[in-house]
Short mmCIF file of C-alpha atoms and ligand atoms in Angstrom, two decimals:
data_model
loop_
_atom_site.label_atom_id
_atom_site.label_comp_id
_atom_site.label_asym_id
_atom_site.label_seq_id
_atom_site.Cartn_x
_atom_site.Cartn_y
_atom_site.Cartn_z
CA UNK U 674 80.03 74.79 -47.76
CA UNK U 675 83.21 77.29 -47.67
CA UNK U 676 86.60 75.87 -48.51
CA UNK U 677 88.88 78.96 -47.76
CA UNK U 678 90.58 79.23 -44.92
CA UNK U 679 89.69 82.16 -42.86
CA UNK U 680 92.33 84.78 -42.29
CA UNK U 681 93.45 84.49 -38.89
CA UNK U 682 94.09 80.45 -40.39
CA UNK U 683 95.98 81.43 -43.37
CA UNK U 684 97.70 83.83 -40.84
CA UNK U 685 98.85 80.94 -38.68
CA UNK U 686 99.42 78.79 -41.80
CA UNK U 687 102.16 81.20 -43.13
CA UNK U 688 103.73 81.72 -39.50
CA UNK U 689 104.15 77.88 -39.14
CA UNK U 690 105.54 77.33 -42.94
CA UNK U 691 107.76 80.26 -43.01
CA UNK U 692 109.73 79.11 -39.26
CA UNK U 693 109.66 75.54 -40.99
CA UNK U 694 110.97 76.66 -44.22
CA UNK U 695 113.62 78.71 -42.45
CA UNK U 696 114.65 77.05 -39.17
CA UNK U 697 113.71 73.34 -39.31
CA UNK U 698 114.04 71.87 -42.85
CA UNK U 699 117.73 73.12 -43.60
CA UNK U 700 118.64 70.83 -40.45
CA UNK U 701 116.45 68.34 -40.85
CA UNK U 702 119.00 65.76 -42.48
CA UNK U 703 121.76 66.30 -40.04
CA UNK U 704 118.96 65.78 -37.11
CA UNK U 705 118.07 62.51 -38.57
CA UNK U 706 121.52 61.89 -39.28
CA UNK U 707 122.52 62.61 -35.60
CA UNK U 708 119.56 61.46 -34.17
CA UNK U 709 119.40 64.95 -32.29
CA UNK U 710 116.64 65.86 -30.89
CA UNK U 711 116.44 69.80 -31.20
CA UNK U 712 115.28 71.03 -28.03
CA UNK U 713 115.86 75.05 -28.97
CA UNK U 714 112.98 74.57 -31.70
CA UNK U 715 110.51 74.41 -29.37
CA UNK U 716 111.70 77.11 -27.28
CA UNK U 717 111.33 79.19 -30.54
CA UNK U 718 107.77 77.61 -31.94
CA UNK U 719 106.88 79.13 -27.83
CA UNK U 720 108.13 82.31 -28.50
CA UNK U 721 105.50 82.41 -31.79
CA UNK U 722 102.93 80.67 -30.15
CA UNK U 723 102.74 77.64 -31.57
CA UNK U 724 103.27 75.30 -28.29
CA UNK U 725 99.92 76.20 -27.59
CA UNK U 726 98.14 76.77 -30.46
CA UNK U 727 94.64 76.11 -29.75
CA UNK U 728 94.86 77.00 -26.38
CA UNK U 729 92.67 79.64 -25.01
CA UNK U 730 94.46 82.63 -24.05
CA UNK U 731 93.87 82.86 -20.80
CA UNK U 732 95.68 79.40 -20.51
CA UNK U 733 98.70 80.78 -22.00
CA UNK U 734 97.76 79.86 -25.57
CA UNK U 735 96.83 81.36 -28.78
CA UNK U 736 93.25 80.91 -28.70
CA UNK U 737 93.45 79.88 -32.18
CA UNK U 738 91.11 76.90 -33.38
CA UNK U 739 91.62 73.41 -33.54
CA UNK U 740 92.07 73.38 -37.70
CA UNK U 741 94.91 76.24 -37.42
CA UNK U 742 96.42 73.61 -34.98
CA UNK U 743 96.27 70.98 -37.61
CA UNK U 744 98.00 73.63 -40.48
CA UNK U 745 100.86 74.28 -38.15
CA UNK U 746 101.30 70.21 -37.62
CA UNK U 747 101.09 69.90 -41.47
CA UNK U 748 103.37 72.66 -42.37
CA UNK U 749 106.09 71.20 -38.86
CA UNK U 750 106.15 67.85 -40.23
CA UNK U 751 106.62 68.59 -44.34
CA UNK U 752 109.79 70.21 -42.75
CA UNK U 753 110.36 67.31 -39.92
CA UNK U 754 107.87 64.74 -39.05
CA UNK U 755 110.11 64.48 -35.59
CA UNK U 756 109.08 68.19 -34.86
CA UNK U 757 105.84 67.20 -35.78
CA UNK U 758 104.99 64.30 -33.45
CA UNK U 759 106.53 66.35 -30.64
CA UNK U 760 104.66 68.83 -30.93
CA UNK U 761 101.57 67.02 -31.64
CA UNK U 762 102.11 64.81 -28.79
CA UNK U 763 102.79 67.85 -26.44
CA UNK U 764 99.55 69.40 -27.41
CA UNK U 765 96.73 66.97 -28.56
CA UNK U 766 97.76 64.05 -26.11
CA UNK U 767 98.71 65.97 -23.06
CA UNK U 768 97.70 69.81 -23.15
CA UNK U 769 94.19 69.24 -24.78
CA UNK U 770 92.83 66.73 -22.33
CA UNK U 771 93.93 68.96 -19.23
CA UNK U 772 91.97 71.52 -20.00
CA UNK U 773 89.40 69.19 -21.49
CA UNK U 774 88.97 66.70 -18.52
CA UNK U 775 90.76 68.98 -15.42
CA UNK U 776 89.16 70.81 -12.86
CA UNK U 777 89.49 74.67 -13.20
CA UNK U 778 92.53 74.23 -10.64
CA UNK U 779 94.08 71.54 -12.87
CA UNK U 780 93.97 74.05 -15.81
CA UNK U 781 95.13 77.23 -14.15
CA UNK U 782 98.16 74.97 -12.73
CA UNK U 783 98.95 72.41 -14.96
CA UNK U 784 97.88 73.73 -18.39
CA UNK U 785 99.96 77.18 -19.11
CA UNK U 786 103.45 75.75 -18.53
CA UNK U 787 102.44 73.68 -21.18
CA UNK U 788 100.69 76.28 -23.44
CA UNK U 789 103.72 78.47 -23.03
CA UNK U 790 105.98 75.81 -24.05
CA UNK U 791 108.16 76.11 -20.46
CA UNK U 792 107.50 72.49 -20.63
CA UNK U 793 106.60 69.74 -23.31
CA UNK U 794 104.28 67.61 -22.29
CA UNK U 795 104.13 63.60 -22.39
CA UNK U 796 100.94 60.98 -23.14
CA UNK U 797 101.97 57.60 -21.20
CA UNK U 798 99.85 54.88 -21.88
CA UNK U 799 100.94 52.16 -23.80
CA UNK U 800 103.09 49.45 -22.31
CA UNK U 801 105.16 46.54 -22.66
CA UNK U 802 101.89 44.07 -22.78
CA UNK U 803 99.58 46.51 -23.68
CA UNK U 804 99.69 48.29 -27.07
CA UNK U 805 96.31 48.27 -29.57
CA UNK U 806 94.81 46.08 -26.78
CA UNK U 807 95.68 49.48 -24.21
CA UNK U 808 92.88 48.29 -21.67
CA UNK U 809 95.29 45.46 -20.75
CA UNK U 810 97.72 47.86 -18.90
CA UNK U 811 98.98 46.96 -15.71
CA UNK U 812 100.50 49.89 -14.28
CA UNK U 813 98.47 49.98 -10.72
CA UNK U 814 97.60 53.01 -8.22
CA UNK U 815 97.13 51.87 -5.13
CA UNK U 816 94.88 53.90 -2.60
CA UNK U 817 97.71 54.95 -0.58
CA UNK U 818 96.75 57.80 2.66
CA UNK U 819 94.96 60.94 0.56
CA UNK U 820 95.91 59.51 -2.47
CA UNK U 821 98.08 56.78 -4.72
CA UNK U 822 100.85 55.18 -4.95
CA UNK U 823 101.95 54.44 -8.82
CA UNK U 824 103.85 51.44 -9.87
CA UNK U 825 104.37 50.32 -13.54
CA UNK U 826 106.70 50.39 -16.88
CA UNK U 827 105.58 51.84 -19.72
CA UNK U 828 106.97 51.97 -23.69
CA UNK U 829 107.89 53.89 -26.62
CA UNK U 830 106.60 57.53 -24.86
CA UNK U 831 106.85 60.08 -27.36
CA UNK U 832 108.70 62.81 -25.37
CA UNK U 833 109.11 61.00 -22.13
CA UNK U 834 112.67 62.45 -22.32
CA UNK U 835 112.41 65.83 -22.53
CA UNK U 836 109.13 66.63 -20.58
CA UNK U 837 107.78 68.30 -17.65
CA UNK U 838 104.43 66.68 -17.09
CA UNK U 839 102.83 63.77 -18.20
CA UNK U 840 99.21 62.21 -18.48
CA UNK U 841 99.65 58.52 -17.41
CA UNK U 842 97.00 56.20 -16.96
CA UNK U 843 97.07 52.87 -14.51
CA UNK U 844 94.71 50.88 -13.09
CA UNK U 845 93.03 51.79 -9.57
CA UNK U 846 90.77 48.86 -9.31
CA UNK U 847 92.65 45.73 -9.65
CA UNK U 848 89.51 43.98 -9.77
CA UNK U 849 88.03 45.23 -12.93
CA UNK U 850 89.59 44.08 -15.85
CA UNK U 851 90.15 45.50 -19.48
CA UNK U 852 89.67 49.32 -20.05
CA UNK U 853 86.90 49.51 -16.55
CA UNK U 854 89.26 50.41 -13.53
CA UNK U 855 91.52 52.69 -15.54
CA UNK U 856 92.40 56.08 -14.18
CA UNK U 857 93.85 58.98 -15.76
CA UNK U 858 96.70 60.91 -13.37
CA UNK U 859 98.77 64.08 -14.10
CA UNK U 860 102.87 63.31 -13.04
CA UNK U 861 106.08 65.87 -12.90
CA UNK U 862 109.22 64.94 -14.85
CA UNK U 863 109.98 63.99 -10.90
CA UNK U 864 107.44 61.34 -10.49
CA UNK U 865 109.31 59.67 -13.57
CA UNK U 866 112.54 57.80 -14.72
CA UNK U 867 113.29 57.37 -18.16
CA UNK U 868 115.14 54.10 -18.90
CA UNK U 869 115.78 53.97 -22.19
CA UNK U 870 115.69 55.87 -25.60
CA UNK U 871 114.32 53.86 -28.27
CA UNK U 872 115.93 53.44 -31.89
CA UNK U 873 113.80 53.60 -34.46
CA UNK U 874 113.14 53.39 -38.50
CA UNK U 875 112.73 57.27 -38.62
CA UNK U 876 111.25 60.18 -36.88
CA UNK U 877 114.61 60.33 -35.65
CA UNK U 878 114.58 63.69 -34.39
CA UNK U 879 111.95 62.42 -31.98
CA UNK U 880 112.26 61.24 -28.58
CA UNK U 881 111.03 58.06 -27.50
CA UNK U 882 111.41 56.33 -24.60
CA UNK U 883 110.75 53.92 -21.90
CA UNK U 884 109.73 54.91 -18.50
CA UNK U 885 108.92 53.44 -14.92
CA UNK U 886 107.34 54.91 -12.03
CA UNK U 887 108.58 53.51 -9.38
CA UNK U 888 106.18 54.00 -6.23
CA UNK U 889 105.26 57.81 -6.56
CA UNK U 890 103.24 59.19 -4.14
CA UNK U 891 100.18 61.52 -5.31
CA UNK U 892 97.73 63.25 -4.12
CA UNK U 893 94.22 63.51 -5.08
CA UNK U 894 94.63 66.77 -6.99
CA UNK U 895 96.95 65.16 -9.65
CA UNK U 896 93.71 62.51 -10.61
CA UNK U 897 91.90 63.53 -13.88
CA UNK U 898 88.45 63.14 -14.38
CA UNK U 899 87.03 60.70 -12.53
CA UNK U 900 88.13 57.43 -10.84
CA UNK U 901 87.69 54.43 -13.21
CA UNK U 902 87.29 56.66 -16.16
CA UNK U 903 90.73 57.20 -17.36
CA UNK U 904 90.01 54.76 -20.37
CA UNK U 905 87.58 57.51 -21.90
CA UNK U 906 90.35 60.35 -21.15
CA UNK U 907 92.66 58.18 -23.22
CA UNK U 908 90.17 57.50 -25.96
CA UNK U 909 88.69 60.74 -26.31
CA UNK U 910 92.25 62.25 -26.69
CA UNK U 911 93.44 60.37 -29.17
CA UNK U 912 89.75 61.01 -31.04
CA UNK U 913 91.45 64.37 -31.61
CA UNK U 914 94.83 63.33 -31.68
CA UNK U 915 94.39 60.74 -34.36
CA UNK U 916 93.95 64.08 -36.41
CA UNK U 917 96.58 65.80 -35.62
CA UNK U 918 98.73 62.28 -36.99
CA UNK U 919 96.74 62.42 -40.14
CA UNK U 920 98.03 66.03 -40.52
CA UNK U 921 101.27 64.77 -40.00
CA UNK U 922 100.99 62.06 -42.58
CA UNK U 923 99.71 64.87 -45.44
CA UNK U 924 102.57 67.40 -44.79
CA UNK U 925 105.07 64.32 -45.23
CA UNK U 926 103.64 63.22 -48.46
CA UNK U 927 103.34 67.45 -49.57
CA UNK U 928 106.69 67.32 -48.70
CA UNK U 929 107.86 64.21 -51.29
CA UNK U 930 105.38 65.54 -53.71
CA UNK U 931 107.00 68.57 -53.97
CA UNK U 932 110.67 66.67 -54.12
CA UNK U 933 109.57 64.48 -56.77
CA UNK U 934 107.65 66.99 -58.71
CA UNK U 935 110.19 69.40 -59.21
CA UNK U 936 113.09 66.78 -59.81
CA UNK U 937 110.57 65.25 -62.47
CA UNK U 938 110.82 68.72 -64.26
CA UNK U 939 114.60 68.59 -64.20
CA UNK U 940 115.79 65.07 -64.46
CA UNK U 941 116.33 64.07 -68.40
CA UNK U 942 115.65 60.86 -69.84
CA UNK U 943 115.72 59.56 -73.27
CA UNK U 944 116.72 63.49 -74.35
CA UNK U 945 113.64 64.83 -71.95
CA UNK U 946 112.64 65.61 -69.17
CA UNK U 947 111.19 62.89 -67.25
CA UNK U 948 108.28 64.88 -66.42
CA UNK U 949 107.08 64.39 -70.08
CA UNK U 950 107.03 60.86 -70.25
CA UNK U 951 103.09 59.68 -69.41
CA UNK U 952 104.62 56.99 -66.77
CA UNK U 953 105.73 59.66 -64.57
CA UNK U 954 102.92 62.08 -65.00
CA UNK U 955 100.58 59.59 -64.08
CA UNK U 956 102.29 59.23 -60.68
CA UNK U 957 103.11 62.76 -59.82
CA UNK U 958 99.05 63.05 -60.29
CA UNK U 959 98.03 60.14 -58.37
CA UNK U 960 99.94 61.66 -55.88
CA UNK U 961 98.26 64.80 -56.13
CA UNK U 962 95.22 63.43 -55.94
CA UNK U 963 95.71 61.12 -53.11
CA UNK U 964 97.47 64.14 -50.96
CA UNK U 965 94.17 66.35 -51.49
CA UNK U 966 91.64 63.92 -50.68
CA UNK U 967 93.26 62.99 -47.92
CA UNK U 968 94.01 66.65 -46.83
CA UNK U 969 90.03 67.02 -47.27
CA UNK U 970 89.39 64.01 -44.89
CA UNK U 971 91.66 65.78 -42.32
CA UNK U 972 90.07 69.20 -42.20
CA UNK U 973 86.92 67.72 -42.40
CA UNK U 974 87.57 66.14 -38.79
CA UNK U 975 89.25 69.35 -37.70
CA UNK U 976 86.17 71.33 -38.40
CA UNK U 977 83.44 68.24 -36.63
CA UNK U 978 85.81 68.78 -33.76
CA UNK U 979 85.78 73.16 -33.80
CA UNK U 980 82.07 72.30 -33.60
CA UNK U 981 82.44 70.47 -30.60
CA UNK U 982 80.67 67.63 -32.56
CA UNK U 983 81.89 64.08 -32.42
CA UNK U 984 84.89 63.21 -34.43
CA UNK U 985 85.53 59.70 -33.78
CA UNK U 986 85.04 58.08 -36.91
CA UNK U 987 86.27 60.78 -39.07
CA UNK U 988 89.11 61.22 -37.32
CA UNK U 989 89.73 57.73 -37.56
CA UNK U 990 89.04 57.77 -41.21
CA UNK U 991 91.03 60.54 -41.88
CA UNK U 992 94.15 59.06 -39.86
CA UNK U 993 93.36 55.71 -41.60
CA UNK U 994 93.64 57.45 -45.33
CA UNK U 995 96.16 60.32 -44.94
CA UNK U 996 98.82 57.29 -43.51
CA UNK U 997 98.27 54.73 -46.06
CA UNK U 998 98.59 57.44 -48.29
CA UNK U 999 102.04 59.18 -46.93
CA UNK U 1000 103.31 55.29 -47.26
CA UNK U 1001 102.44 54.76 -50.58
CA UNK U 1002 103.39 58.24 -51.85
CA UNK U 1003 106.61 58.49 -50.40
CA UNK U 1004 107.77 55.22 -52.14
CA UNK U 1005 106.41 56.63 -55.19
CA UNK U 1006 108.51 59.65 -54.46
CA UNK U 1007 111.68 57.39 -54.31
CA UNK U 1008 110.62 55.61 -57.19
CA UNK U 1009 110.80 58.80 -59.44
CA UNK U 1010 113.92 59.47 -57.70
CA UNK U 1011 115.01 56.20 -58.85
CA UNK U 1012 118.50 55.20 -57.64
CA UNK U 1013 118.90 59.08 -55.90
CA UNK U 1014 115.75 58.50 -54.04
CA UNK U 1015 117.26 55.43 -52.35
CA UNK U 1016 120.12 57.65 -51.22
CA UNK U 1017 121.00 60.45 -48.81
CA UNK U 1018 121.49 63.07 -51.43
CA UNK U 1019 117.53 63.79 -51.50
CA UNK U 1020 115.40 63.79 -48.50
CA UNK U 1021 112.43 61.31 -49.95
CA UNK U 1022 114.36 57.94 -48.46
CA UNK U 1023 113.30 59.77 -44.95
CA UNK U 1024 110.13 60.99 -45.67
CA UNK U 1025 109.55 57.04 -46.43
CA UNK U 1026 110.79 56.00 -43.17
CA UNK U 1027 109.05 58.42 -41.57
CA UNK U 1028 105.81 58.08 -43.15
CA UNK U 1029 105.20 54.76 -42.29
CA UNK U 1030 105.01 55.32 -38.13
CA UNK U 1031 101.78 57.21 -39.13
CA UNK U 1032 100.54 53.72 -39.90
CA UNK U 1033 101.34 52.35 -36.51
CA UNK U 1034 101.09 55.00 -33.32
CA UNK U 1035 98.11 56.57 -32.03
CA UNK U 1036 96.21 53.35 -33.30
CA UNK U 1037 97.28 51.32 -36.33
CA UNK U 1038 95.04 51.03 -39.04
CA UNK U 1039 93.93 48.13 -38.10
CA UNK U 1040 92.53 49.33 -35.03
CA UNK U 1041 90.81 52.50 -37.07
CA UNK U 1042 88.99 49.99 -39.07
CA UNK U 1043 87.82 48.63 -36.24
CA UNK U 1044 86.66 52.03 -34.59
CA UNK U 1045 85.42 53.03 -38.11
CA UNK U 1046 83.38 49.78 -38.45
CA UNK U 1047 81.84 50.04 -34.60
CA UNK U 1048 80.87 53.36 -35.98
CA UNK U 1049 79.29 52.58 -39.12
CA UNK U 1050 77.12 49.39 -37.82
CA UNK U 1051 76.26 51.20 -34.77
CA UNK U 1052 78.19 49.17 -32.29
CA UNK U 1053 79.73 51.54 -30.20
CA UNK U 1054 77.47 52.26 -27.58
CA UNK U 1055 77.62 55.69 -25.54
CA UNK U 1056 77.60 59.31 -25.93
CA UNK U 1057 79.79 61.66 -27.22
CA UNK U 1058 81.71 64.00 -24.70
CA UNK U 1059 84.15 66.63 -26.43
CA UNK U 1060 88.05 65.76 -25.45
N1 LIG L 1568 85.38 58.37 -26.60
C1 LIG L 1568 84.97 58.23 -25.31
N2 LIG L 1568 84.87 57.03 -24.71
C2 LIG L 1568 85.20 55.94 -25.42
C3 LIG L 1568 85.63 56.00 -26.75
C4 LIG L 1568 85.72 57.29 -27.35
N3 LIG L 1568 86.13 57.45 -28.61
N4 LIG L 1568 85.90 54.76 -27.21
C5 LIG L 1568 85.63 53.93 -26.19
N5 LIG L 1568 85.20 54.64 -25.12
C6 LIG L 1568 84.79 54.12 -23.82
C7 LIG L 1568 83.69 53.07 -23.98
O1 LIG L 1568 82.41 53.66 -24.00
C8 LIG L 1568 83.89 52.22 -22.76
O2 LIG L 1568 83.29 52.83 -21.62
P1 LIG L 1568 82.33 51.98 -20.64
O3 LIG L 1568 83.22 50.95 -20.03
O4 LIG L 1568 81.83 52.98 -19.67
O5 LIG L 1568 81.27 51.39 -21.51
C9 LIG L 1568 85.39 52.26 -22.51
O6 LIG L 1568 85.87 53.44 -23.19
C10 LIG L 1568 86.09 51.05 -23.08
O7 LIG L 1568 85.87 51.02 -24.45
P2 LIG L 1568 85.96 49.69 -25.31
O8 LIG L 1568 85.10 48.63 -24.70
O9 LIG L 1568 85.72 50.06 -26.71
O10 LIG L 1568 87.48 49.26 -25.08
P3 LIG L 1568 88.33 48.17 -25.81
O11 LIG L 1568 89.16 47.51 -24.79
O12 LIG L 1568 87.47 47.32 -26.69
O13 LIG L 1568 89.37 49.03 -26.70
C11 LIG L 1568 90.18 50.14 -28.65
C12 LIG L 1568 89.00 49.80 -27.75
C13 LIG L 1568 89.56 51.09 -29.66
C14 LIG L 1568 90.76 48.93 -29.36
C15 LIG L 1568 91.28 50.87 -27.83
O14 LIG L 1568 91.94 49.98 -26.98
C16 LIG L 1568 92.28 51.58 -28.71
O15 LIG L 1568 92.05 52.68 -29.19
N6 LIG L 1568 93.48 50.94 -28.93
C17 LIG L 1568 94.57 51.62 -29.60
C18 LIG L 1568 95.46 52.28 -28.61
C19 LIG L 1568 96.17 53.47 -29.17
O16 LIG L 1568 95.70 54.16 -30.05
N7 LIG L 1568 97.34 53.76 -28.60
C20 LIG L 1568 98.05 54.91 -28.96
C21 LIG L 1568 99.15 55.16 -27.99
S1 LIG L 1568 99.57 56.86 -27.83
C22 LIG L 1568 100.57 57.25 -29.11
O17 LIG L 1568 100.78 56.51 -30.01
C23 LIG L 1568 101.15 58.62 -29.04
C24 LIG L 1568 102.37 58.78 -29.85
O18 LIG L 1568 103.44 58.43 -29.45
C25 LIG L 1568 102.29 59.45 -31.14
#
């Protein structure tokens, strides 16, 4: 068992945290403040590589691996968690299953736009009727000539503002109900009209947004995977993606750690510092603790998924721990704070709104339970196919 990162990781590591440490976190108030959504970051993460991370080169990526992906998203969202879903979204939910799930025309055409980070890319499945339950969608493609015709609303789409190309799934068998008759489809900005831009607790540097297609016409070249197996596209993306959520839930937490740790050292109480009082050193090493275990969980499912093994239930687990965790820490954060960490002079009253999304999107924890308990008893019945 090794524990170090190797090089080329610690490499990537560095890249990410210095650009966060110098570009994103001195702005990150204001962009919350504003609700801004800061478009000429990701122009400059492209320019370093890190739109495409774990891409393979000759898609216009890095051709790092899928754990120096996950230290980037940790190191993005300790500076901004809204930076961090974007890019998350943009890669796990939209540029990962292209080149997991497309043809080699599909990848040579869709993927390196998105690898390059020319365009951000958008994961559109959840709807109005159909969140944890996503197999309920009703967005329909109807056999239309050579190809479809798509009709349907869909809700809170991370990035659905701002992005070139989306992975939507609807339902081309109107007979089949539930998650059978599902298929997955690759759409252009064009094929798309955003209809509203959805206010929200935090992440507020994020976009997200409703969206309808309203009759688009594709052809059979924009399908992915097969017909009627879009449900597995979606669930074997956010396998990996879940991961990628869980890394944004540990560099949130890092982030309030550090906050309250080195206010603890400073703050004086009762003529010392508040750091010396037991009450508060048993909470900045709860914290601690919690934030490393839960980093181990993460890189854990990082490295099953570098191995091309399956990942489901520790991603699920990981996603499961690292978010409770960034909840709970981040209100122990304020509470060490005390009445400055319910204010706007110190950044932990947003790391506590932001934290707690990581609880809700890419599956709630209620829902990793569930795919953690159809692990564990055996119920989930089928074989594992890398995504
Ligand atoms: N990998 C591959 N295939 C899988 C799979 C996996 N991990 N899990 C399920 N499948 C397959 C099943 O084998 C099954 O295939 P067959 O029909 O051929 O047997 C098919 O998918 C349907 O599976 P289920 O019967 O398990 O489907 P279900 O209706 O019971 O739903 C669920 C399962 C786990 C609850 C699922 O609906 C789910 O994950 N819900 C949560 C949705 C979610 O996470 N949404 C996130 C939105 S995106 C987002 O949040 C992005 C963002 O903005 C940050």
């Amino acid at each position: 068992m090794d524990f170090e990162l190797s090089p080329e990781q610690r490499e990537i590591q560095g890249l990410a945290r210095d650009f966060a440490r110098q570009e994103i976190e001195p702005h990150a108030a204001a962009w919350d403040r504003e609700h801004r959504f800061p478009r000429e970051v990701f122009t400059q993460l492209a320019a370093l590589g890190l739109m495409g991370t774990c891409v393979p080169e000759e898609y216009g990526g890095s051709g790092a691996d899928f754990l120096s992906y996950i230290l980037v998203l940790e190191e993005l969202s300790r500076a901004d968690a809204g930076v961090g879903v974007t890019v998350a979204v943009h890669t796990s939910a939209a540029t990962l299953p292209l080149l997991a799930y497309g043809t080699e025309e599909q990848r040579a055409r869709f993927v390196p736009p998105l690898a390059r980070g020319e365009q951000i890319g958008a994961f559109a499945l959840t709807e109005p009727e159909a969140g944890s339950d996503a197999g309920a969608l009703r967005t329909r493609a109807d056999v239309d000539g050579e190809g479809w015709r798509i009709t349907g609303a869909k809700q809170w789409i991370t990035n659905a503002r701002y992005a070139g190309t989306f992975l939507l799934f609807a339902r081309t068998d109107q007979d089949q109900p539930g998650a059978r008759g599902v298929s997955a489809f690759v759409l252009d900005a064009e094929h798309v009209r955003v209809t509203r831009d959805e206010e929200k607790l935090g992440l507020n540097s994020s976009a997200t947004n409703d969206i309808v297609v309203e009759g688009a016409l594709v052809g059979r070249d924009r399908l992915l995977h097969e017909e009627g197996k879009g449900f597995k596209v979606a669930m074997g993306t956010l396998d990996g993606g879940r991961i990628g959520i869980a890394a944004q839930a540990v560099g949130i937490a890092q982030a309030a750690y550090d906050v309250a740790r080195a206010y603890a050292k400073e703050r004086h109480a009762f003529g010392r510092a508040i750091a010396e009082f037991q009450a508060i050193q048993q909470k900045l090493a709860d914290m601690s603790t919690q934030i490393d275990a839960a980093r181990l969980l993460v890189y854990r499912a990082a490295w099953l998924k570098d191995k091309g093994e399956s990942h489901t239930e520790a991603g699920a687990k990981a996603k499961l721990f690292a978010s409770e965790m960034a909840r709970q820490q981040t209100g122990e954060a304020i509470q060490i704070l005390g009445g400055y960490g319910y204010t706007k002079e110190f950044p932990v009253e947003r790391y506590y709104r932001d934290a707690k999304i990581t609880e809700i999107y890419e599956g709630t924890s209620e829902i990793q339970r569930f795919v953690i308990a159809r692990e564990i008893l055996g119920l989930a019945q089928r074989t594992f196919t890398q995504g």
